[in-house]
Amino acid sequence: MSAICALVVSGTGLTGCSEDPDEGTNGVGKLPAAEIQRKSRAAADSAKAVRLSGSVATSGRTYKLDMRLKADGASGSVTAQGATFQLLRIGEQLYLKADAGFWSGAAGGKAADAAVGDKLGGKFVRVPQGDPSYKKFSGFTEKDVLLDGLLTLHGTLGTDGHHEQAGTRTIRITGDKGSGGTLDVSLEGTPYPLSLTRAGGAGTLTFASWGQDFALEQPGRDETVDYGKQLPTS
């Protein structure tokens, strides 16, 4: 209850008074849903960095992501079909790191492929830009590409009240009353997107550490390896 509300109650004997849910916020909660979406997207696009985590279902697969992203690179992990691998991109150079089992399985899972796992397991494997895997994996490391594909609600936009994400007050906007996805936007400070539920059960994601830069360190020579031919698909 605000100080003014408390003063009125104590001075008049009233049992309570309504409180403005947007009091002390950045004000976007009072805007139409389309304008909230526009402002949140502009905030996301202008942020130097973000941490994205959660699940994304696409093309019949579900990917679990935990990525830190910025314009010139990214680092983090991706899990798909029970296998987890790390991604590191510094500029145009992309590395993939996984255990021996990941590489052996990707190569076919045969006994003869154990040598592949032994060679690549636990190393940062350079992914050549001409390799088909480059486009596939680099998409997980590109901030603008991921946000373009994810921060979209389908159908008629509307609002669905005030909520909270990790202690931060939010306003929720929806597509087609939720069937087209929901997005929670921060009511505190910059109106960044904080939580997304994608349409059709295609995943749930949280966004944090907006604008917080992070270091990208080039792996040492003893930590890196070239596969020597086209990477096995996974």
PDB file of C-alpha atoms in Angstrom:
ATOM      1  CA  MET A   1       0.000   0.000   0.000  1.00  0.00           C
ATOM      2  CA  SER A   2       1.373   3.400  -0.924  1.00  0.00           C
ATOM      3  CA  ALA A   3       2.189   6.029   1.686  1.00  0.00           C
ATOM      4  CA  ILE A   4      -0.672   8.250   0.486  1.00  0.00           C
ATOM      5  CA  CYS A   5      -3.124   5.364   0.628  1.00  0.00           C
ATOM      6  CA  ALA A   6      -1.969   4.483   4.167  1.00  0.00           C
ATOM      7  CA  LEU A   7      -2.391   8.114   5.274  1.00  0.00           C
ATOM      8  CA  VAL A   8      -5.937   8.266   3.929  1.00  0.00           C
ATOM      9  CA  VAL A   9      -6.874   5.010   5.636  1.00  0.00           C
ATOM     10  CA  SER A  10      -5.403   5.984   9.001  1.00  0.00           C
ATOM     11  CA  GLY A  11      -6.905   9.478   8.892  1.00  0.00           C
ATOM     12  CA  THR A  12     -10.444   8.520   7.898  1.00  0.00           C
ATOM     13  CA  GLY A  13     -10.942   5.099   9.408  1.00  0.00           C
ATOM     14  CA  LEU A  14     -11.507   3.527   5.993  1.00  0.00           C
ATOM     15  CA  THR A  15     -10.741  -0.171   5.769  1.00  0.00           C
ATOM     16  CA  GLY A  16      -8.702   0.077   2.568  1.00  0.00           C
ATOM     17  CA  CYS A  17      -8.181   1.798  -0.764  1.00  0.00           C
ATOM     18  CA  SER A  18      -7.241   0.721  -4.260  1.00  0.00           C
ATOM     19  CA  GLU A  19      -3.618   0.880  -5.359  1.00  0.00           C
ATOM     20  CA  ASP A  20      -2.388   1.674  -8.835  1.00  0.00           C
ATOM     21  CA  PRO A  21      -0.483  -1.446 -10.032  1.00  0.00           C
ATOM     22  CA  ASP A  22       1.603   0.772 -12.316  1.00  0.00           C
ATOM     23  CA  GLU A  23       2.690   3.164  -9.586  1.00  0.00           C
ATOM     24  CA  GLY A  24       6.472   3.437  -9.526  1.00  0.00           C
ATOM     25  CA  THR A  25       6.895   1.482 -12.781  1.00  0.00           C
ATOM     26  CA  ASN A  26       8.249   2.476 -16.189  1.00  0.00           C
ATOM     27  CA  GLY A  27       4.665   3.051 -17.345  1.00  0.00           C
ATOM     28  CA  VAL A  28       4.460   0.505 -20.152  1.00  0.00           C
ATOM     29  CA  GLY A  29       1.727  -1.381 -18.312  1.00  0.00           C
ATOM     30  CA  LYS A  30      -0.706   1.385 -19.259  1.00  0.00           C
ATOM     31  CA  LEU A  31       0.032   1.098 -22.985  1.00  0.00           C
ATOM     32  CA  PRO A  32      -1.788  -0.942 -25.632  1.00  0.00           C
ATOM     33  CA  ALA A  33      -0.381  -4.428 -26.167  1.00  0.00           C
ATOM     34  CA  ALA A  34       1.072  -3.601 -29.578  1.00  0.00           C
ATOM     35  CA  GLU A  35       2.991  -0.648 -28.133  1.00  0.00           C
ATOM     36  CA  ILE A  36       4.272  -2.771 -25.239  1.00  0.00           C
ATOM     37  CA  GLN A  37       5.524  -5.311 -27.747  1.00  0.00           C
ATOM     38  CA  ARG A  38       7.197  -2.602 -29.832  1.00  0.00           C
ATOM     39  CA  LYS A  39       8.962  -1.084 -26.840  1.00  0.00           C
ATOM     40  CA  SER A  40      10.115  -4.437 -25.485  1.00  0.00           C
ATOM     41  CA  ARG A  41      11.482  -5.466 -28.866  1.00  0.00           C
ATOM     42  CA  ALA A  42      13.295  -2.147 -29.263  1.00  0.00           C
ATOM     43  CA  ALA A  43      14.819  -2.608 -25.811  1.00  0.00           C
ATOM     44  CA  ALA A  44      15.936  -6.143 -26.675  1.00  0.00           C
ATOM     45  CA  ASP A  45      17.455  -5.081 -29.983  1.00  0.00           C
ATOM     46  CA  SER A  46      19.416  -2.236 -28.395  1.00  0.00           C
ATOM     47  CA  ALA A  47      20.787  -4.308 -25.496  1.00  0.00           C
ATOM     48  CA  LYS A  48      24.440  -5.264 -25.879  1.00  0.00           C
ATOM     49  CA  ALA A  49      23.987  -8.703 -24.360  1.00  0.00           C
ATOM     50  CA  VAL A  50      21.475 -11.134 -22.871  1.00  0.00           C
ATOM     51  CA  ARG A  51      21.301 -14.559 -21.263  1.00  0.00           C
ATOM     52  CA  LEU A  52      18.660 -16.829 -22.780  1.00  0.00           C
ATOM     53  CA  SER A  53      17.626 -20.111 -21.185  1.00  0.00           C
ATOM     54  CA  GLY A  54      14.824 -22.600 -21.571  1.00  0.00           C
ATOM     55  CA  SER A  55      13.459 -24.889 -24.264  1.00  0.00           C
ATOM     56  CA  VAL A  56      12.604 -24.462 -27.930  1.00  0.00           C
ATOM     57  CA  ALA A  57      10.717 -27.025 -30.015  1.00  0.00           C
ATOM     58  CA  THR A  58      11.245 -26.825 -33.764  1.00  0.00           C
ATOM     59  CA  SER A  59      11.276 -29.230 -36.715  1.00  0.00           C
ATOM     60  CA  GLY A  60      10.255 -32.125 -34.503  1.00  0.00           C
ATOM     61  CA  ARG A  61      13.091 -31.641 -32.004  1.00  0.00           C
ATOM     62  CA  THR A  62      13.254 -29.951 -28.632  1.00  0.00           C
ATOM     63  CA  TYR A  63      16.393 -28.023 -27.736  1.00  0.00           C
ATOM     64  CA  LYS A  64      17.303 -26.937 -24.235  1.00  0.00           C
ATOM     65  CA  LEU A  65      19.331 -23.730 -24.357  1.00  0.00           C
ATOM     66  CA  ASP A  66      21.471 -21.828 -21.899  1.00  0.00           C
ATOM     67  CA  MET A  67      23.257 -19.201 -23.957  1.00  0.00           C
ATOM     68  CA  ARG A  68      24.872 -15.823 -23.319  1.00  0.00           C
ATOM     69  CA  LEU A  69      24.656 -13.741 -26.467  1.00  0.00           C
ATOM     70  CA  LYS A  70      26.052 -10.503 -27.817  1.00  0.00           C
ATOM     71  CA  ALA A  71      26.709  -9.005 -31.232  1.00  0.00           C
ATOM     72  CA  ASP A  72      30.235 -10.330 -31.725  1.00  0.00           C
ATOM     73  CA  GLY A  73      29.851 -13.758 -30.176  1.00  0.00           C
ATOM     74  CA  ALA A  74      28.249 -16.112 -27.695  1.00  0.00           C
ATOM     75  CA  SER A  75      28.896 -18.976 -25.315  1.00  0.00           C
ATOM     76  CA  GLY A  76      26.743 -21.572 -23.628  1.00  0.00           C
ATOM     77  CA  SER A  77      25.241 -25.023 -23.959  1.00  0.00           C
ATOM     78  CA  VAL A  78      22.600 -26.780 -26.018  1.00  0.00           C
ATOM     79  CA  THR A  79      20.955 -30.108 -25.209  1.00  0.00           C
ATOM     80  CA  ALA A  80      19.133 -32.138 -27.845  1.00  0.00           C
ATOM     81  CA  GLN A  81      18.025 -35.785 -27.804  1.00  0.00           C
ATOM     82  CA  GLY A  82      19.778 -36.344 -24.497  1.00  0.00           C
ATOM     83  CA  ALA A  83      23.141 -35.053 -25.700  1.00  0.00           C
ATOM     84  CA  THR A  84      24.667 -31.801 -24.471  1.00  0.00           C
ATOM     85  CA  PHE A  85      27.303 -29.773 -26.266  1.00  0.00           C
ATOM     86  CA  GLN A  86      28.895 -26.391 -25.708  1.00  0.00           C
ATOM     87  CA  LEU A  87      29.039 -23.645 -28.296  1.00  0.00           C
ATOM     88  CA  LEU A  88      31.490 -20.783 -28.463  1.00  0.00           C
ATOM     89  CA  ARG A  89      31.517 -18.164 -31.187  1.00  0.00           C
ATOM     90  CA  ILE A  90      34.081 -15.388 -31.339  1.00  0.00           C
ATOM     91  CA  GLY A  91      33.446 -13.212 -34.343  1.00  0.00           C
ATOM     92  CA  GLU A  92      33.038 -15.573 -37.297  1.00  0.00           C
ATOM     93  CA  GLN A  93      34.898 -18.470 -35.654  1.00  0.00           C
ATOM     94  CA  LEU A  94      32.584 -21.116 -34.243  1.00  0.00           C
ATOM     95  CA  TYR A  95      33.643 -23.916 -31.878  1.00  0.00           C
ATOM     96  CA  LEU A  96      31.689 -26.931 -30.667  1.00  0.00           C
ATOM     97  CA  LYS A  97      32.740 -28.895 -27.588  1.00  0.00           C
ATOM     98  CA  ALA A  98      31.246 -32.211 -26.476  1.00  0.00           C
ATOM     99  CA  ASP A  99      32.257 -35.472 -24.869  1.00  0.00           C
ATOM    100  CA  ALA A 100      33.521 -38.522 -26.738  1.00  0.00           C
ATOM    101  CA  GLY A 101      30.113 -40.189 -26.641  1.00  0.00           C
ATOM    102  CA  PHE A 102      28.523 -37.272 -28.484  1.00  0.00           C
ATOM    103  CA  TRP A 103      31.017 -37.466 -31.335  1.00  0.00           C
ATOM    104  CA  SER A 104      30.975 -41.255 -31.578  1.00  0.00           C
ATOM    105  CA  GLY A 105      27.197 -41.226 -31.733  1.00  0.00           C
ATOM    106  CA  ALA A 106      27.137 -38.429 -34.305  1.00  0.00           C
ATOM    107  CA  ALA A 107      29.572 -40.342 -36.475  1.00  0.00           C
ATOM    108  CA  GLY A 108      27.393 -43.436 -36.463  1.00  0.00           C
ATOM    109  CA  GLY A 109      27.901 -45.054 -33.098  1.00  0.00           C
ATOM    110  CA  LYS A 110      29.927 -47.947 -34.510  1.00  0.00           C
ATOM    111  CA  ALA A 111      32.980 -49.386 -32.818  1.00  0.00           C
ATOM    112  CA  ALA A 112      35.157 -47.957 -35.566  1.00  0.00           C
ATOM    113  CA  ASP A 113      33.855 -44.501 -34.741  1.00  0.00           C
ATOM    114  CA  ALA A 114      35.306 -44.588 -31.235  1.00  0.00           C
ATOM    115  CA  ALA A 115      38.451 -43.052 -32.700  1.00  0.00           C
ATOM    116  CA  VAL A 116      36.400 -40.002 -33.684  1.00  0.00           C
ATOM    117  CA  GLY A 117      35.215 -39.614 -30.107  1.00  0.00           C
ATOM    118  CA  ASP A 118      38.724 -40.023 -28.762  1.00  0.00           C
ATOM    119  CA  LYS A 119      40.018 -37.332 -31.085  1.00  0.00           C
ATOM    120  CA  LEU A 120      37.273 -34.773 -30.597  1.00  0.00           C
ATOM    121  CA  GLY A 121      35.913 -35.473 -27.109  1.00  0.00           C
ATOM    122  CA  GLY A 122      36.519 -32.649 -24.645  1.00  0.00           C
ATOM    123  CA  LYS A 123      38.061 -30.402 -27.301  1.00  0.00           C
ATOM    124  CA  PHE A 124      36.862 -27.187 -28.921  1.00  0.00           C
ATOM    125  CA  VAL A 125      36.280 -28.392 -32.469  1.00  0.00           C
ATOM    126  CA  ARG A 126      36.557 -25.656 -35.096  1.00  0.00           C
ATOM    127  CA  VAL A 127      33.486 -25.630 -37.313  1.00  0.00           C
ATOM    128  CA  PRO A 128      34.446 -24.493 -40.828  1.00  0.00           C
ATOM    129  CA  GLN A 129      32.153 -21.813 -42.267  1.00  0.00           C
ATOM    130  CA  GLY A 130      31.604 -23.962 -45.362  1.00  0.00           C
ATOM    131  CA  ASP A 131      30.480 -26.957 -43.328  1.00  0.00           C
ATOM    132  CA  PRO A 132      26.700 -27.610 -43.273  1.00  0.00           C
ATOM    133  CA  SER A 133      26.898 -27.763 -39.481  1.00  0.00           C
ATOM    134  CA  TYR A 134      28.105 -24.149 -39.325  1.00  0.00           C
ATOM    135  CA  LYS A 135      24.762 -22.633 -40.268  1.00  0.00           C
ATOM    136  CA  LYS A 136      22.884 -25.091 -38.060  1.00  0.00           C
ATOM    137  CA  PHE A 137      24.918 -24.454 -34.914  1.00  0.00           C
ATOM    138  CA  SER A 138      25.758 -20.777 -35.418  1.00  0.00           C
ATOM    139  CA  GLY A 139      22.054 -19.935 -35.298  1.00  0.00           C
ATOM    140  CA  PHE A 140      22.113 -20.744 -31.582  1.00  0.00           C
ATOM    141  CA  THR A 141      24.859 -18.136 -31.088  1.00  0.00           C
ATOM    142  CA  GLU A 142      23.467 -15.152 -33.002  1.00  0.00           C
ATOM    143  CA  LYS A 143      21.574 -12.745 -30.783  1.00  0.00           C
ATOM    144  CA  ASP A 144      19.603 -10.978 -33.511  1.00  0.00           C
ATOM    145  CA  VAL A 145      18.695 -14.221 -35.293  1.00  0.00           C
ATOM    146  CA  LEU A 146      17.409 -15.871 -32.120  1.00  0.00           C
ATOM    147  CA  LEU A 147      15.432 -12.844 -30.977  1.00  0.00           C
ATOM    148  CA  ASP A 148      13.920 -12.381 -34.436  1.00  0.00           C
ATOM    149  CA  GLY A 149      12.704 -15.944 -34.382  1.00  0.00           C
ATOM    150  CA  LEU A 150      11.560 -16.096 -30.782  1.00  0.00           C
ATOM    151  CA  LEU A 151      10.095 -12.746 -29.742  1.00  0.00           C
ATOM    152  CA  THR A 152       6.972 -13.146 -31.833  1.00  0.00           C
ATOM    153  CA  LEU A 153       3.382 -13.506 -30.692  1.00  0.00           C
ATOM    154  CA  HIS A 154       0.809 -14.823 -33.148  1.00  0.00           C
ATOM    155  CA  GLY A 155      -2.715 -13.534 -33.623  1.00  0.00           C
ATOM    156  CA  THR A 156      -4.476 -10.590 -32.047  1.00  0.00           C
ATOM    157  CA  LEU A 157      -2.448  -8.927 -29.310  1.00  0.00           C
ATOM    158  CA  GLY A 158      -3.894  -8.243 -25.867  1.00  0.00           C
ATOM    159  CA  THR A 159      -2.819  -7.780 -22.260  1.00  0.00           C
ATOM    160  CA  ASP A 160      -3.257 -10.284 -19.450  1.00  0.00           C
ATOM    161  CA  GLY A 161      -2.614  -8.350 -16.287  1.00  0.00           C
ATOM    162  CA  HIS A 162       0.307  -7.695 -13.984  1.00  0.00           C
ATOM    163  CA  HIS A 163       2.622 -10.511 -12.974  1.00  0.00           C
ATOM    164  CA  GLU A 164       6.090 -11.106 -11.567  1.00  0.00           C
ATOM    165  CA  GLN A 165       9.214 -12.804 -12.875  1.00  0.00           C
ATOM    166  CA  ALA A 166      12.085 -13.551 -10.487  1.00  0.00           C
ATOM    167  CA  GLY A 167      11.039 -10.694  -8.225  1.00  0.00           C
ATOM    168  CA  THR A 168      10.531  -8.181 -11.032  1.00  0.00           C
ATOM    169  CA  ARG A 169       7.073  -6.787 -11.752  1.00  0.00           C
ATOM    170  CA  THR A 170       5.866  -7.437 -15.298  1.00  0.00           C
ATOM    171  CA  ILE A 171       3.007  -6.789 -17.664  1.00  0.00           C
ATOM    172  CA  ARG A 172       1.936  -9.794 -19.716  1.00  0.00           C
ATOM    173  CA  ILE A 173       0.938  -9.518 -23.353  1.00  0.00           C
ATOM    174  CA  THR A 174      -0.621 -12.348 -25.311  1.00  0.00           C
ATOM    175  CA  GLY A 175      -1.390 -13.460 -28.845  1.00  0.00           C
ATOM    176  CA  ASP A 176      -4.972 -14.656 -29.317  1.00  0.00           C
ATOM    177  CA  LYS A 177      -5.570 -14.694 -25.545  1.00  0.00           C
ATOM    178  CA  GLY A 178      -2.576 -16.963 -24.969  1.00  0.00           C
ATOM    179  CA  SER A 179      -2.940 -19.546 -27.725  1.00  0.00           C
ATOM    180  CA  GLY A 180      -0.551 -17.451 -29.817  1.00  0.00           C
ATOM    181  CA  GLY A 181       2.009 -17.194 -27.008  1.00  0.00           C
ATOM    182  CA  THR A 182       2.615 -14.952 -24.010  1.00  0.00           C
ATOM    183  CA  LEU A 183       5.373 -12.501 -23.182  1.00  0.00           C
ATOM    184  CA  ASP A 184       6.138 -10.913 -19.816  1.00  0.00           C
ATOM    185  CA  VAL A 185       7.733  -7.471 -20.087  1.00  0.00           C
ATOM    186  CA  SER A 186       9.549  -5.750 -17.238  1.00  0.00           C
ATOM    187  CA  LEU A 187       7.747  -2.887 -15.501  1.00  0.00           C
ATOM    188  CA  GLU A 188      10.965  -1.891 -13.761  1.00  0.00           C
ATOM    189  CA  GLY A 189      13.597   0.132 -15.578  1.00  0.00           C
ATOM    190  CA  THR A 190      13.996  -0.692 -19.256  1.00  0.00           C
ATOM    191  CA  PRO A 191      11.015  -2.715 -20.578  1.00  0.00           C
ATOM    192  CA  TYR A 192      13.001  -5.820 -21.470  1.00  0.00           C
ATOM    193  CA  PRO A 193      11.298  -9.143 -22.280  1.00  0.00           C
ATOM    194  CA  LEU A 194      11.706 -11.454 -19.283  1.00  0.00           C
ATOM    195  CA  SER A 195       9.688 -14.578 -20.016  1.00  0.00           C
ATOM    196  CA  LEU A 196       8.222 -16.088 -23.166  1.00  0.00           C
ATOM    197  CA  THR A 197       5.828 -18.971 -23.673  1.00  0.00           C
ATOM    198  CA  ARG A 198       5.737 -19.853 -27.351  1.00  0.00           C
ATOM    199  CA  ALA A 199       2.579 -20.673 -29.254  1.00  0.00           C
ATOM    200  CA  GLY A 200       1.567 -24.305 -29.646  1.00  0.00           C
ATOM    201  CA  GLY A 201       3.652 -25.578 -26.751  1.00  0.00           C
ATOM    202  CA  ALA A 202       6.831 -24.806 -28.689  1.00  0.00           C
ATOM    203  CA  GLY A 203       8.856 -23.971 -25.598  1.00  0.00           C
ATOM    204  CA  THR A 204       9.307 -21.598 -22.691  1.00  0.00           C
ATOM    205  CA  LEU A 205      12.228 -19.216 -22.324  1.00  0.00           C
ATOM    206  CA  THR A 206      13.524 -16.717 -19.803  1.00  0.00           C
ATOM    207  CA  PHE A 207      15.727 -13.709 -20.524  1.00  0.00           C
ATOM    208  CA  ALA A 208      18.119 -12.230 -18.004  1.00  0.00           C
ATOM    209  CA  SER A 209      21.319 -10.185 -17.654  1.00  0.00           C
ATOM    210  CA  TRP A 210      20.174  -7.734 -20.310  1.00  0.00           C
ATOM    211  CA  GLY A 211      22.978  -5.360 -21.223  1.00  0.00           C
ATOM    212  CA  GLN A 212      25.546  -7.129 -19.034  1.00  0.00           C
ATOM    213  CA  ASP A 213      28.688  -7.714 -21.062  1.00  0.00           C
ATOM    214  CA  PHE A 214      30.725 -10.898 -20.685  1.00  0.00           C
ATOM    215  CA  ALA A 215      34.138 -12.083 -21.803  1.00  0.00           C
ATOM    216  CA  LEU A 216      34.735 -14.419 -24.724  1.00  0.00           C
ATOM    217  CA  GLU A 217      38.074 -16.194 -24.434  1.00  0.00           C
ATOM    218  CA  GLN A 218      39.807 -17.831 -27.345  1.00  0.00           C
ATOM    219  CA  PRO A 219      40.533 -21.501 -26.481  1.00  0.00           C
ATOM    220  CA  GLY A 220      44.184 -22.456 -26.140  1.00  0.00           C
ATOM    221  CA  ARG A 221      45.911 -24.355 -28.931  1.00  0.00           C
ATOM    222  CA  ASP A 222      45.989 -27.483 -26.793  1.00  0.00           C
ATOM    223  CA  GLU A 223      42.220 -27.226 -26.313  1.00  0.00           C
ATOM    224  CA  THR A 224      41.270 -26.986 -29.980  1.00  0.00           C
ATOM    225  CA  VAL A 225      41.234 -29.414 -32.875  1.00  0.00           C
ATOM    226  CA  ASP A 226      40.247 -29.444 -36.537  1.00  0.00           C
ATOM    227  CA  TYR A 227      38.045 -32.356 -37.506  1.00  0.00           C
ATOM    228  CA  GLY A 228      39.734 -32.560 -40.890  1.00  0.00           C
ATOM    229  CA  LYS A 229      36.606 -33.251 -42.951  1.00  0.00           C
ATOM    230  CA  GLN A 230      32.905 -32.479 -42.861  1.00  0.00           C
ATOM    231  CA  LEU A 231      31.585 -32.726 -39.331  1.00  0.00           C
ATOM    232  CA  PRO A 232      29.196 -35.611 -38.677  1.00  0.00           C
ATOM    233  CA  THR A 233      25.580 -34.534 -38.367  1.00  0.00           C
ATOM    234  CA  SER A 234      23.896 -34.844 -35.004  1.00  0.00           C
TER     235      SER A 234
END
